XYZ file of C-alpha atoms in Angstrom:
770
model
C -7.297 -34.412 -14.171
C -4.300 -34.989 -16.396
C -2.761 -31.940 -17.989
C -3.308 -31.584 -21.685
C -0.210 -30.647 -23.455
C -0.403 -27.722 -25.905
C 0.956 -28.648 -29.383
C 2.185 -26.487 -32.130
C -0.030 -26.091 -35.329
C 1.549 -25.819 -38.680
C 1.047 -22.521 -40.442
C -2.349 -22.515 -42.173
C -0.818 -21.144 -45.377
C 1.436 -24.171 -45.694
C -1.459 -26.663 -45.173
C -3.444 -24.887 -47.802
C -0.446 -25.002 -50.092
C -0.335 -28.675 -49.618
C -3.998 -29.201 -50.303
C -3.711 -27.127 -53.414
C -0.738 -29.148 -54.589
C -2.622 -32.386 -54.029
C -5.516 -31.102 -56.064
C -3.248 -30.126 -58.933
C -1.481 -33.520 -58.769
C -4.781 -35.400 -58.927
C -5.997 -33.723 -62.172
C -5.269 -34.995 -65.559
C -2.559 -33.243 -67.378
C -3.682 -31.024 -70.120
C -1.726 -30.327 -73.264
C 0.437 -27.403 -72.679
C 1.374 -24.765 -75.025
C 4.890 -24.506 -76.074
C 6.779 -22.188 -73.697
C 10.103 -20.431 -74.002
C 13.143 -21.705 -72.150
C 12.876 -18.743 -69.810
C 9.293 -19.476 -69.006
C 10.056 -23.226 -68.406
C 12.941 -22.426 -66.078
C 10.772 -19.958 -64.022
C 7.944 -22.486 -63.679
C 10.434 -25.262 -62.583
C 11.894 -22.832 -59.933
C 8.347 -22.072 -58.545
C 7.417 -25.737 -58.509
C 10.601 -26.763 -56.701
C 10.087 -23.916 -54.090
C 6.522 -25.095 -53.526
C 7.505 -28.833 -53.124
C 10.121 -27.758 -50.497
C 7.520 -26.007 -48.383
C 5.274 -29.026 -48.665
C 7.855 -31.623 -47.700
C 9.155 -29.466 -44.815
C 5.784 -30.038 -43.198
C 5.638 -33.787 -43.768
C 5.802 -34.393 -40.003
C 2.517 -32.631 -39.637
C 0.604 -34.604 -42.436
C -1.069 -37.864 -42.888
C 0.906 -39.861 -45.285
C 0.599 -43.234 -43.525
C -1.989 -45.954 -43.435
C -4.505 -44.914 -40.737
C -6.727 -47.944 -41.092
C -10.004 -46.072 -40.769
C -9.153 -43.228 -43.144
C -7.372 -45.240 -45.620
C -4.126 -44.845 -47.355
C -3.443 -41.374 -48.661
C -0.487 -40.477 -50.813
C 0.631 -37.304 -52.537
C -1.044 -38.612 -55.731
C -4.505 -39.706 -54.419
C -6.950 -39.280 -51.532
C -9.814 -41.690 -50.744
C -13.275 -40.366 -49.980
C -14.164 -40.562 -46.220
C -17.706 -41.569 -45.296
C -19.434 -39.570 -42.524
C -19.836 -42.506 -40.213
C -16.303 -43.720 -40.814
C -14.813 -40.343 -40.311
C -16.974 -39.444 -37.280
C -16.030 -42.784 -35.560
C -12.453 -41.730 -35.840
C -13.245 -38.224 -34.397
C -15.308 -39.830 -31.593
C -12.131 -41.740 -30.407
C -10.269 -38.483 -30.182
C -13.217 -36.688 -28.330
C -13.457 -39.696 -25.991
C -9.842 -39.458 -25.246
C -10.295 -35.739 -24.445
C -13.284 -36.412 -22.133
C -11.294 -39.194 -20.220
C -8.419 -36.704 -19.663
C -10.935 -34.190 -18.313
C -12.375 -36.722 -16.022
C -9.031 -37.693 -14.707
C -9.101 -41.175 -16.275
C -5.713 -42.766 -17.378
C -5.018 -41.490 -20.926
C -1.734 -40.627 -22.709
C -1.473 -36.928 -23.755
C -2.208 -35.754 -27.164
C 0.777 -35.859 -29.394
C 1.346 -33.598 -32.484
C 0.457 -36.521 -34.723
C -2.848 -37.063 -32.857
C -3.716 -33.412 -33.230
C -2.939 -33.409 -36.896
C -4.778 -36.611 -37.677
C -7.914 -35.204 -36.072
C -7.554 -31.788 -37.759
C -6.979 -33.298 -41.244
C -9.816 -35.703 -40.884
C -12.217 -32.786 -40.434
C -10.424 -30.946 -43.243
C -10.865 -33.825 -45.679
C -14.513 -34.395 -44.828
C -15.277 -30.690 -45.429
C -13.404 -30.400 -48.679
C -14.732 -33.504 -50.389
C -16.932 -32.927 -53.481
C -20.697 -33.068 -52.953
C -22.506 -35.075 -51.834
C -19.451 -35.997 -49.570
C -18.891 -32.511 -48.190
C -20.017 -33.071 -44.567
C -19.518 -29.544 -43.222
C -22.948 -29.059 -41.923
C -23.168 -32.453 -40.463
C -19.820 -32.004 -38.676
C -21.128 -28.677 -37.389
C -24.066 -30.191 -35.931
C -22.127 -33.174 -34.390
C -19.704 -30.577 -32.827
C -22.764 -29.256 -30.857
C -24.039 -32.770 -30.171
C -20.694 -33.762 -28.628
C -21.025 -31.077 -25.997
C -24.675 -31.813 -25.390
C -23.991 -35.581 -25.058
C -21.062 -34.932 -22.547
C -23.131 -32.414 -20.560
C -26.244 -34.578 -20.295
C -24.482 -37.853 -19.502
C -21.676 -36.603 -17.236
C -21.754 -32.834 -16.176
C -25.431 -32.564 -15.054
C -25.499 -35.782 -12.985
C -22.419 -34.714 -11.108
C -23.959 -31.307 -10.304
C -27.392 -32.623 -9.385
C -26.051 -34.871 -6.732
C -24.261 -32.046 -4.967
C -25.632 -29.143 -2.915
C -24.498 -25.672 -1.436
C -20.786 -25.192 -1.273
C -20.094 -28.632 -2.807
C -22.164 -27.910 -5.678
C -20.263 -24.602 -6.231
C -16.942 -26.452 -6.184
C -18.226 -28.921 -8.715
C -19.564 -26.098 -10.855
C -16.141 -24.420 -10.932
C -14.473 -27.637 -11.951
C -17.061 -28.408 -14.656
C -16.824 -24.939 -16.090
C -12.961 -25.056 -16.226
C -13.177 -28.496 -17.994
C -15.805 -27.232 -20.396
C -13.620 -24.269 -21.408
C -10.762 -26.735 -22.062
C -13.006 -28.875 -24.069
C -14.180 -25.915 -26.148
C -10.706 -24.813 -26.753
C -9.515 -28.227 -28.004
C -12.529 -29.155 -30.059
C -12.423 -25.725 -31.676
C -8.887 -26.525 -32.868
C -9.900 -29.988 -34.136
C -12.873 -28.401 -36.158
C -10.897 -25.204 -37.005
C -11.581 -25.551 -40.737
C -15.277 -25.098 -40.106
C -14.656 -21.705 -38.326
C -12.437 -20.478 -41.131
C -14.572 -21.357 -44.147
C -17.940 -22.988 -43.640
C -19.061 -20.973 -40.682
C -17.786 -17.626 -42.102
C -19.671 -18.253 -45.471
C -22.891 -19.213 -43.746
C -22.737 -16.462 -40.956
C -23.220 -19.147 -38.362
C -22.232 -18.817 -34.618
C -18.453 -19.557 -34.157
C -17.405 -22.884 -32.666
C -16.366 -21.240 -29.343
C -19.725 -19.492 -29.063
C -21.588 -22.752 -29.751
C -19.588 -24.567 -27.038
C -20.276 -21.875 -24.351
C -23.911 -21.714 -25.415
C -24.371 -25.408 -24.886
C -23.201 -25.013 -21.263
C -25.333 -21.914 -20.731
C -28.517 -23.577 -22.136
C -28.079 -26.986 -20.477
C -26.183 -26.330 -17.219
C -26.452 -22.648 -16.274
C -30.207 -22.306 -17.059
C -30.957 -25.255 -14.831
C -28.792 -24.436 -11.726
C -28.184 -20.688 -11.810
C -30.929 -20.145 -9.127
C -29.353 -22.648 -6.872
C -25.870 -21.261 -7.413
C -27.159 -17.670 -6.741
C -28.803 -18.697 -3.430
C -25.655 -20.634 -2.379
C -23.318 -17.699 -3.116
C -25.684 -15.189 -1.305
C -25.775 -17.600 1.712
C -22.012 -17.653 1.825
C -21.811 -13.905 1.640
C -24.261 -13.610 4.627
C -22.163 -16.149 6.500
C -19.101 -13.884 6.010
C -21.097 -10.821 7.065
C -21.721 -12.741 10.333
C -18.079 -13.253 10.926
C -17.602 -16.820 9.520
C -14.635 -17.759 7.352
C -15.554 -18.635 3.747
C -13.575 -19.516 0.599
C -13.360 -16.372 -1.227
C -11.540 -17.721 -4.179
C -14.421 -20.155 -4.701
C -16.879 -17.277 -4.745
C -14.674 -15.354 -7.195
C -14.614 -18.314 -9.666
C -18.395 -18.887 -9.472
C -19.181 -15.305 -9.973
C -16.780 -15.187 -12.980
C -19.048 -17.839 -14.553
C -22.002 -15.342 -14.415
C -19.821 -12.854 -16.166
C -18.231 -15.178 -18.681
C -21.451 -16.918 -19.669
C -22.696 -13.477 -20.943
C -19.939 -13.553 -23.513
C -19.183 -9.833 -23.218
C -22.513 -8.830 -21.809
C -23.222 -8.234 -18.087
C -26.866 -9.149 -18.282
C -26.561 -12.577 -16.799
C -24.501 -11.291 -13.797
C -26.780 -8.418 -13.138
C -30.167 -10.164 -13.716
C -29.462 -13.619 -12.319
C -27.165 -12.567 -9.487
C -26.648 -9.002 -8.597
C -30.294 -7.978 -8.368
C -30.966 -10.750 -5.863
C -27.766 -10.014 -3.964
C -28.665 -6.329 -3.596
C -32.162 -7.231 -2.332
C -30.690 -9.672 0.191
C -28.111 -7.007 1.259
C -30.887 -4.516 1.950
C -32.892 -7.089 3.897
C -29.844 -8.157 5.867
C -28.758 -4.661 6.942
C -32.396 -3.661 7.706
C -32.555 -6.492 10.100
C -29.202 -5.393 11.682
C -30.390 -1.818 11.985
C -33.515 -2.951 13.952
C -31.238 -4.792 16.342
C -28.389 -2.332 16.629
C -30.763 0.494 17.309
C -31.830 -1.020 20.622
C -28.348 -1.054 22.013
C -25.951 1.407 20.209
C -25.443 5.018 20.640
C -25.343 7.190 17.499
C -21.501 7.245 17.332
C -21.387 3.395 17.990
C -23.774 2.924 15.068
C -21.868 5.284 12.873
C -18.720 3.184 13.653
C -20.662 0.036 12.648
C -21.991 1.697 9.538
C -18.425 2.792 8.523
C -17.001 -0.647 9.186
C -19.879 -2.348 7.166
C -19.095 -0.121 4.237
C -15.444 -0.869 4.414
C -16.122 -4.629 4.386
C -18.553 -4.462 1.574
C -15.999 -2.630 -0.521
C -13.483 -5.361 0.416
C -15.922 -7.954 -0.830
C -16.110 -6.234 -4.138
C -12.315 -6.173 -4.446
C -12.061 -9.864 -3.611
C -14.845 -11.603 -5.430
C -17.804 -9.412 -6.637
C -17.473 -7.724 -10.006
C -16.249 -4.203 -9.861
C -19.490 -2.818 -11.407
C -21.185 -3.849 -8.235
C -19.363 -1.556 -5.908
C -21.244 1.712 -6.349
C -24.718 -0.010 -6.197
C -23.661 -2.184 -3.189
C -22.282 0.664 -1.197
C -25.295 2.884 -1.928
C -27.664 0.166 -0.859
C -25.800 -0.515 2.444
C -25.571 3.098 3.279
C -29.154 3.725 2.585
C -30.356 0.686 4.700
C -27.899 1.365 7.650
C -28.015 5.114 7.884
C -31.278 6.500 6.424
C -33.398 3.749 7.971
C -31.685 4.180 11.382
C -32.136 7.914 11.237
C -35.705 7.593 10.377
C -36.412 5.237 13.310
C -34.703 7.533 15.674
C -36.565 10.582 14.516
C -39.815 8.787 14.945
C -39.106 8.313 18.690
C -39.873 10.939 21.334
C -37.372 13.754 21.715
C -36.273 12.841 25.244
C -35.918 9.129 24.395
C -33.865 9.966 21.214
C -31.619 12.320 23.088
C -30.975 9.826 25.854
C -30.035 7.174 23.163
C -27.643 9.544 21.569
C -25.796 10.665 24.708
C -23.505 7.715 25.053
C -21.087 8.873 22.369
C -18.370 6.255 22.829
C -16.983 6.062 19.296
C -16.230 9.881 19.078
C -14.735 9.850 22.371
C -12.642 6.835 21.538
C -11.208 8.408 18.415
C -10.595 11.592 20.314
C -8.927 9.628 23.116
C -6.748 8.067 20.474
C -5.643 11.529 19.342
C -4.939 12.574 22.844
C -2.728 9.611 23.450
C -0.810 10.179 20.254
C -0.283 13.901 21.231
C 0.984 12.849 24.700
C 3.294 10.244 23.346
C 4.700 12.705 20.825
C 5.092 15.346 23.653
C 6.896 12.907 25.951
C 9.345 11.900 23.276
C 10.493 15.600 22.815
C 12.763 17.400 25.159
C 11.184 20.129 27.187
C 13.504 22.664 25.921
C 12.396 22.118 22.280
C 9.352 24.255 22.649
C 8.971 24.928 18.810
C 8.955 21.119 18.199
C 6.385 20.487 20.962
C 4.325 23.377 19.722
C 4.378 21.870 16.284
C 3.019 18.508 17.617
C 0.249 20.444 19.387
C -0.708 22.104 16.080
C -0.789 18.709 14.392
C -3.096 17.401 17.115
C -5.451 20.358 16.704
C -5.528 19.851 12.881
C -6.438 16.223 13.526
C -9.179 17.230 15.918
C -10.642 19.522 13.277
C -10.504 16.841 10.668
C -12.261 14.420 13.013
C -15.029 16.954 13.644
C -15.420 17.631 9.877
C -15.595 13.934 9.329
C -18.541 13.373 11.738
C -20.231 16.516 10.640
C -20.304 15.031 7.148
C -21.959 11.985 8.728
C -24.597 14.126 10.378
C -25.244 16.224 7.298
C -25.233 13.474 4.665
C -26.370 10.452 6.503
C -28.527 11.618 9.388
C -30.734 14.160 7.563
C -28.911 17.166 9.155
C -31.158 16.786 12.102
C -30.620 18.973 15.214
C -30.720 15.880 17.447
C -27.634 14.426 15.737
C -25.922 17.722 15.814
C -26.539 17.850 19.580
C -25.201 14.360 20.075
C -22.066 15.207 18.138
C -21.671 18.412 20.205
C -21.965 16.561 23.505
C -19.470 13.954 22.293
C -16.886 16.655 21.468
C -17.528 18.344 24.779
C -16.506 15.116 26.600
C -13.455 14.905 24.502
C -12.431 18.506 24.537
C -12.449 18.375 28.365
C -9.721 15.747 28.451
C -6.134 16.665 29.123
C -3.550 16.686 26.354
C 0.028 16.625 27.593
C -0.784 18.811 30.509
C -3.193 21.049 28.573
C -6.924 20.670 27.910
C -7.947 20.077 24.255
C -10.089 23.247 24.643
C -7.002 25.298 25.420
C -5.096 23.941 22.499
C -8.080 24.526 20.034
C -8.374 28.148 21.311
C -4.472 28.593 21.037
C -4.612 27.303 17.581
C -7.364 29.699 16.540
C -5.707 32.517 18.505
C -2.497 32.007 16.494
C -4.557 32.187 13.167
C -6.357 35.303 14.243
C -3.055 36.979 15.325
C -1.455 36.253 12.006
C -4.587 37.292 10.142
C -4.690 34.067 8.120
C -7.653 32.844 6.279
C -7.354 29.259 7.320
C -10.533 27.381 8.010
C -11.507 27.336 11.667
C -13.927 24.403 11.236
C -17.190 24.397 13.201
C -17.077 27.344 15.684
C -18.983 25.269 18.119
C -15.658 23.765 19.042
C -14.642 27.090 20.559
C -17.503 27.272 23.090
C -15.059 27.275 26.052
C -13.788 29.927 28.499
C -10.398 29.824 26.799
C -11.995 31.334 23.790
C -12.885 34.450 25.737
C -9.595 34.647 27.464
C -7.648 34.407 24.289
C -9.846 37.190 22.721
C -9.164 39.305 25.888
C -5.389 39.016 25.501
C -5.407 39.688 21.796
C -7.543 42.837 22.372
C -5.671 44.092 25.463
C -2.161 43.663 24.044
C -3.087 44.696 20.471
C -2.150 41.342 18.960
C -5.163 40.769 16.705
C -4.287 41.113 13.043
C -7.634 42.257 11.954
C -10.561 43.829 14.025
C -12.945 43.089 11.259
C -11.924 39.489 11.239
C -12.639 39.363 15.035
C -16.085 40.833 14.557
C -16.801 38.380 11.790
C -15.914 35.487 14.016
C -18.167 36.830 16.816
C -21.008 37.269 14.300
C -20.802 33.495 13.283
C -20.489 32.502 16.913
C -23.647 34.613 17.690
C -25.541 32.878 14.840
C -24.609 29.343 15.969
C -24.628 29.777 19.762
C -26.912 32.668 20.366
C -26.473 36.150 21.606
C -26.265 35.004 25.308
C -22.941 33.239 24.516
C -21.366 36.079 22.603
C -22.738 38.990 24.689
C -19.558 39.298 26.938
C -17.189 38.979 23.989
C -19.078 41.689 22.099
C -18.960 43.786 25.304
C -15.136 43.408 25.354
C -14.876 44.652 21.694
C -17.113 47.637 22.608
C -15.065 48.190 25.801
C -11.886 48.643 23.803
C -13.558 51.157 21.515
C -14.765 53.231 24.492
C -11.323 52.912 26.156
C -9.703 54.542 23.143
C -12.128 57.384 23.380
C -11.501 57.640 27.172
C -7.716 57.739 26.444
C -8.237 60.642 24.063
C -10.300 62.504 26.814
C -7.517 61.904 29.345
C -4.881 63.380 27.052
C -7.071 66.507 26.503
C -7.591 66.692 30.294
C -3.743 66.716 30.878
C -3.210 69.329 28.298
C -5.907 71.619 29.855
C -4.753 71.059 33.499
C -1.034 71.838 33.896
C -1.196 70.921 37.546
C -2.327 67.517 36.679
C 1.039 66.057 35.569
C 1.672 62.264 35.991
C 5.353 62.874 35.388
C 5.482 60.195 32.634
C 3.600 59.073 29.620
C 0.496 57.153 30.847
C -2.028 55.024 28.952
C -4.929 53.464 30.856
C -7.515 51.052 29.479
C -10.792 51.097 31.449
C -12.722 47.860 31.253
C -16.168 46.732 32.418
C -15.815 43.931 35.038
C -18.806 41.829 33.832
C -17.490 41.527 30.243
C -13.987 40.396 30.876
C -12.472 37.265 32.331
C -11.427 37.171 35.939
C -7.943 38.642 36.500
C -5.776 38.452 39.563
C -5.594 41.818 41.453
C -3.075 42.481 44.154
C -2.263 45.297 46.575
C 1.036 46.098 44.988
C 3.083 48.748 46.798
C 3.651 50.957 43.920
C 6.817 53.110 43.574
C 6.382 56.772 44.075
C 6.590 57.409 40.413
C 3.601 55.021 39.664
C 1.524 56.277 42.616
C 1.428 59.822 41.064
C 0.196 58.398 37.835
C -2.613 56.380 39.567
C -3.699 59.552 41.496
C -3.806 61.794 38.411
C -5.898 59.342 36.523
C -8.266 58.770 39.385
C -8.850 62.533 39.530
C -9.660 62.621 35.840
C -12.050 59.649 36.030
C -13.989 61.247 38.849
C -14.724 64.186 36.533
C -16.484 61.724 34.144
C -18.416 59.625 36.687
C -18.594 59.265 40.491
C -20.631 55.998 40.454
C -17.875 53.652 39.346
C -14.968 52.174 41.282
C -11.613 51.699 39.699
C -9.759 48.416 40.472
C -6.249 48.468 39.123
C -5.069 45.139 37.528
C -1.342 45.477 37.759
C -0.768 42.032 36.360
C -1.804 43.186 32.881
C 0.250 46.401 32.882
C 3.453 47.024 30.983
C 6.154 49.751 31.480
C 8.969 51.113 29.404
C 11.869 52.134 31.671
C 15.395 53.289 30.874
C 18.203 51.353 32.507
C 21.438 53.338 32.917
C 24.337 50.846 32.839
C 28.081 51.580 32.560
C 28.425 51.040 28.816
C 25.135 52.508 27.686
C 21.485 53.201 28.458
C 19.008 50.444 27.458
C 15.309 50.814 27.273
C 13.634 47.808 28.852
C 9.968 46.707 28.271
C 8.785 45.047 31.415
C 5.574 44.231 33.336
C 4.323 46.444 36.101
C 5.550 43.982 38.709
C 9.043 43.817 37.224
C 9.204 47.638 36.973
C 8.232 48.009 40.578
C 11.095 45.539 41.553
C 13.621 47.304 39.535
C 12.764 50.756 40.783
C 13.563 49.471 44.279
C 17.274 49.478 43.420
C 17.166 53.237 42.808
C 17.300 53.524 46.629
C 19.297 50.406 47.442
C 22.243 48.623 45.673
C 21.588 45.249 47.388
C 18.348 43.810 48.684
C 17.392 40.388 50.045
C 14.512 38.291 48.783
C 12.589 38.950 52.007
C 13.175 42.711 51.712
C 11.933 42.765 48.108
C 8.816 40.724 49.007
C 7.964 43.068 51.969
C 8.419 46.261 50.007
C 6.416 45.003 46.979
C 3.658 43.305 49.110
C 3.414 40.475 46.633
C 2.923 36.719 47.168
C 5.843 34.308 47.012
C 4.799 32.933 43.646
C 4.805 36.396 42.085
C 8.090 37.478 43.711
C 9.749 34.233 42.470
C 8.516 34.865 38.889
C 9.764 38.464 38.942
C 13.130 37.883 40.396
C 13.750 34.820 38.181
C 12.953 36.889 35.064
C 15.432 39.557 36.108
C 18.312 37.385 37.331
C 18.206 33.921 35.919
C 16.783 34.309 32.434
C 18.211 35.655 29.222
C 18.743 39.265 30.489
C 20.457 39.263 33.927
C 19.619 42.828 35.079
C 20.163 41.707 38.724
C 22.932 39.641 40.132
C 21.819 36.860 42.378
C 23.786 35.342 45.284
C 24.279 32.390 45.160
C 24.451 32.117 41.308
C 21.972 29.311 40.751
C 19.097 28.932 38.266
C 16.348 28.913 40.870
C 15.135 31.598 43.288
C 14.932 30.790 46.977
C 13.897 32.982 50.061
C 17.557 33.107 51.226
C 18.919 34.744 47.957
C 20.303 38.265 47.808
C 20.136 40.499 44.774
C 21.977 43.619 43.598
C 21.808 45.767 40.402
C 24.060 44.629 37.641
C 25.604 47.853 36.380
C 27.884 45.998 33.902
C 24.971 44.560 31.967
C 24.990 45.336 28.294
C 23.266 44.133 25.140
C 23.773 44.706 21.350
C 20.242 46.093 21.263
C 19.225 49.450 22.625
C 15.714 48.178 23.478
C 14.861 44.777 24.990
C 11.747 42.996 26.112
C 12.041 40.980 29.368
C 9.072 38.556 29.576
C 7.742 37.106 32.748
C 7.616 33.318 33.036
C 4.123 32.287 32.211
C 1.794 31.626 34.988
C 0.820 27.922 35.232
C -2.730 28.434 34.437
C -3.367 24.867 33.954
C -3.536 24.337 37.670
C -6.204 27.014 38.005
C -8.150 26.344 34.916
C -10.794 24.198 36.759
C -11.325 26.918 39.368
C -11.669 29.590 36.710
C -14.155 27.536 34.734
C -16.118 26.658 37.844
C -16.154 30.326 38.841
C -17.464 31.498 35.498
C -20.064 28.821 35.408
C -21.172 29.582 38.924
C -21.944 33.206 37.772
C -23.805 31.896 34.673
C -25.951 29.341 36.832
C -26.758 32.036 39.306
C -27.834 34.430 36.547
C -29.977 31.801 34.864
C -31.715 30.771 38.131
C -32.498 34.382 38.959
C -33.942 35.050 35.437
C -36.160 31.995 35.586
C -37.465 32.748 39.125
C -37.949 36.385 38.327
C -40.259 35.560 35.597
C -41.961 32.504 37.225
C -42.043 33.802 40.856
C -42.912 30.245 42.201
C -41.393 27.099 40.791
C -40.745 23.471 41.794
C -37.156 22.087 42.202
C -37.387 19.650 39.200
C -38.808 22.186 36.757
C -36.205 24.796 37.888
C -33.386 22.527 37.234
C -34.754 21.359 33.802
C -35.317 25.022 32.702
C -31.869 25.998 33.877
C -30.250 23.065 32.057
C -32.119 23.957 28.862
C -31.246 27.697 29.157
C -27.526 27.013 29.720
C -27.204 24.128 27.275
C -26.092 26.441 24.533
C -23.175 27.540 26.552
C -22.061 24.432 28.487
C -23.512 21.355 30.004
C -24.425 22.233 33.624
C -24.105 19.624 36.381
C -27.419 19.113 38.282
C -25.399 18.971 41.634
C -23.937 22.387 40.703
C -27.303 23.750 40.136
C -28.589 22.489 43.463
C -25.613 23.992 45.210
C -26.215 27.413 43.556
C -29.948 27.221 44.543
C -28.873 26.840 48.203
C -26.320 29.598 47.864
C -29.006 31.950 46.469
C -31.301 31.027 49.334
C -28.595 32.083 51.877
C -28.142 35.337 49.968
C -31.910 36.019 50.153
C -32.637 35.785 46.384
C -34.938 32.727 46.939
C -36.682 31.056 49.804
C -38.297 27.621 50.355
C -41.975 27.195 50.687
C -42.811 26.438 54.384
C -45.167 23.577 53.481
C -43.267 22.138 50.435
C -39.418 22.043 50.673
C -39.209 21.386 46.889
C -40.999 24.657 45.971
C -39.034 27.903 45.752
C -40.163 31.376 45.749
C -38.444 34.472 44.325
C -37.723 37.365 46.746
C -37.923 40.700 44.959
């Protein structure tokens, strides 16, 4: 199609001045009254100014012999017949059609435009009965109708599907160009005739012709073709999005400011097709996908539908479309799942690949960040771990929103999410488990007494949670006891009393221990012979409530032996049915070190204090001598001696002077040691609990499985193997996910310990032994 060149129109005011001038010139001169010289000069000046304006626009006007119109001069204008004038207009309209159809035609010049405009003007301003305004208004409409009927509709009827859409876009663009140009040719009708008669404007008439003749005939086919292309794109095929954008713009523009054509003729059908499409998809995906996999697909579908709105659908469709997709994908899927049997639904939900995949991504990011940092930058690494934990909590909140909002808040979906996070939280993160980092994160919050959200407390159902609580309680690092009790109350509500019973026992133990310490101090004040020789504070704990701690047969210095004996005598006055086991690894001591420059108080562990007190009797001791006198393992001796000779505070001098401790090293007391502080704390290097975490977890779980089996068998007396395993799994499910092999192993162990026995006739039947 050849481009149509835009031309400049003369100011309407100047044209009207010209027409007014012509009318004045065509009238007979009347006898004028005698005017004063001043009046005559003023009139002449106005006339000269008016003529100047007129002649400045001579290039726009018809002052030449046009053949059809007749010769017009400034002094006369011939009457134009309707047929004669319309024949001339038809030539201009035909030229415009040829250009639109891509036929060889010269562009419209300024003179062409003005001849057509002036012809319409003259035909509308002639005296009746030669004022053809109404006839020209009708012929304006007929021009569009004739072009559409003869050219546009045949070209559309012979094409189908995407080819029809392309032809429609082309014809619509041409039609708008035609409306624009014909509206300019017939502009005088718009300004005077249409305004006085309150008729539809020329532009509206042109668009209405296309709507009534083209749109009404093919909008159904266009709608179906567009929806078909959208479904093809949903299936992964490449489509011409720009084409769809242009087609759907027609539905909007044809309404001329109203959205009813877009909504009624396209959107309603599109939304129904969308619902049917995703309903079919849900029935297929439900057979193969786990809940998280389905959630991933649902999320991806919503994202793609939103992308379609931004690319070719009207923005008003976004909310309705996303709501329809979400309803069909999620609510229908949830309803179908909940109609299934509990066991089948649970099995379907167990394969939580999507949550695990997202969690694994977070793990990898944390590992990459940790590997890029130097080991000595512990504050930086710690910050990365905090970022990781926050992302895990955000991930959990995200999927909890899915469960609550999209999956009817059903317990089965909560269980699926819990199991997915159990898989993920058992993975290693830069040498630490996710559970450990989560517990450390919450532990730091509780130490600081912050009110930061801890997300769903089910995330903390790990042994690390109890160990962190134990350390806060034992070393008085909790910022708020009431906050601790509040957290335990919430855990109890979500996880049950069985899960929190030990932690509640720990809190109770500390209260009783404070009362016990008060009684011990009263005992010392009432018994002068019972003197430990130093200040002594003992915390008595109940073994079953607290995590397992390492105990050793440390050879205590004489000063410490006396303390232990005095407290044992006191405790026997309260009860004789309990045995005290001393956990030296948790003890702390304040000892005074007398150095050459000054005396410094040192806060050390019991192991460190025992090692330092050895140097009261000897100035120089070898590694082997220290290990023998303390009766500690190699690992413990290395940790103690390293903290005292190789760390920040070098209380001992080591030979050779290296940064590692070996069995051939020799140590002596550093009498020249000094520090600007009068009180220092010498920490022990942390025990690498990461190597032992699996053993600790297994140990705790063995106890829990044993207790569960005994409870079940005590109440049932006789029970089959499969039923025993199922009841044990169900009972322990709120605490952790027990392994069937582990349960079988614990059953065998209980048989050897005479808690259970096999039936002689049926090896799969067990009896409880009272």
